[in-house]
Amino acid sequence: TCRLSMVQLRQVGGDDFIFRIRGDRFLYKMVRNIVGALVKVGHGQIQEAEIAEALEAGAFSRSASLALTAPPQGLVLRHVLFGGTAAA
């Protein structure tokens, strides 16, 4: 089980946003899927309720017709904490 302790979104310019996500562990492409889903909600391509349903079911029902994964360009890993201390 992955536990998220923070998901934060901040607009820093016209179309520029900072997403901050903190958790105890992450699955492959998990952060890209979270960011992609939030962007799709912001653009009105999916409803918030669909995200809740996907989390409940453990799968996104429209995954074949609408990809959620955000492209890697622009996503940056700032730092990693091990046992409460930052690692380079």
Coordinates of C-alpha atoms in Angstrom, one line a residue:
T1 CA 0.0 0.0 0.0
C2 CA 1.3 3.4 -0.9
R3 CA 0.3 6.2 1.4
L4 CA 0.3 9.8 0.2
S5 CA 0.8 12.4 2.9
M6 CA 0.6 15.4 0.6
V7 CA -0.7 16.3 -2.9
Q8 CA -0.3 20.0 -3.6
L9 CA -1.0 22.1 -6.7
R10 CA 0.1 25.7 -7.2
Q11 CA -0.2 27.8 -10.3
V12 CA 3.0 29.8 -10.9
G13 CA 2.2 31.4 -14.3
G14 CA -0.3 31.3 -17.1
D15 CA -0.1 27.6 -17.9
D16 CA 2.6 26.6 -15.4
F17 CA 1.9 24.6 -12.3
I18 CA 3.9 23.1 -9.5
F19 CA 2.7 19.7 -8.2
R20 CA 4.2 18.5 -4.9
I21 CA 3.5 14.9 -4.0
R22 CA 4.8 13.3 -0.9
G23 CA 4.4 9.6 0.0
D24 CA 6.0 6.7 1.7
R25 CA 6.6 4.9 -1.6
F26 CA 5.6 5.2 -5.2
L27 CA 4.7 2.7 -7.9
Y28 CA 6.0 2.9 -11.5
K29 CA 4.5 6.0 -13.2
M30 CA 2.3 6.7 -10.2
V31 CA 3.2 10.4 -10.0
R32 CA 2.8 10.8 -13.7
N33 CA -0.6 9.2 -13.5
I34 CA -1.6 11.5 -10.6
V35 CA -0.4 14.6 -12.4
G36 CA -2.0 13.5 -15.7
A37 CA -5.4 12.8 -14.0
L38 CA -5.4 16.2 -12.3
V39 CA -4.6 17.9 -15.6
K40 CA -7.4 16.0 -17.3
V41 CA -9.8 17.2 -14.6
G42 CA -8.6 20.7 -15.0
H43 CA -9.2 20.6 -18.7
G44 CA -12.7 19.1 -18.2
Q45 CA -11.8 15.9 -20.0
I46 CA -12.8 13.8 -17.0
Q47 CA -14.8 14.4 -13.9
E48 CA -13.6 14.3 -10.3
A49 CA -16.1 11.5 -9.6
E50 CA -14.3 9.3 -12.2
I51 CA -11.0 9.7 -10.2
A52 CA -12.8 8.7 -7.0
E53 CA -14.3 5.7 -8.8
A54 CA -11.0 4.7 -10.2
L55 CA -9.4 4.8 -6.8
E56 CA -12.2 2.8 -5.3
A57 CA -12.1 0.2 -8.1
G58 CA -8.3 0.1 -8.4
A59 CA -8.6 0.8 -12.2
F60 CA -9.6 3.6 -14.5
S61 CA -12.5 2.4 -16.6
R62 CA -11.6 4.6 -19.6
S63 CA -7.9 3.8 -19.6
A64 CA -8.2 2.3 -23.1
S65 CA -9.7 5.5 -24.6
L66 CA -8.1 8.2 -22.5
A67 CA -4.5 7.9 -21.2
L68 CA -3.8 9.6 -17.9
T69 CA 0.0 9.4 -17.8
A70 CA 1.6 12.8 -18.0
P71 CA 4.6 13.1 -20.3
P72 CA 7.9 13.1 -18.4
Q73 CA 9.0 16.5 -19.8
G74 CA 8.8 19.1 -17.0
L75 CA 8.4 16.6 -14.2
V76 CA 11.3 16.9 -11.7
L77 CA 12.3 14.8 -8.7
R78 CA 13.5 17.4 -6.2
H79 CA 14.6 15.3 -3.3
V80 CA 14.2 12.0 -1.5
L81 CA 13.8 11.5 2.2
F82 CA 15.2 8.4 3.9
G83 CA 14.3 8.0 7.5
G84 CA 13.4 11.7 7.7
T85 CA 16.6 13.1 6.2
A86 CA 17.1 14.4 2.7
A87 CA 19.3 12.5 0.3
A88 CA 21.0 14.0 -2.7

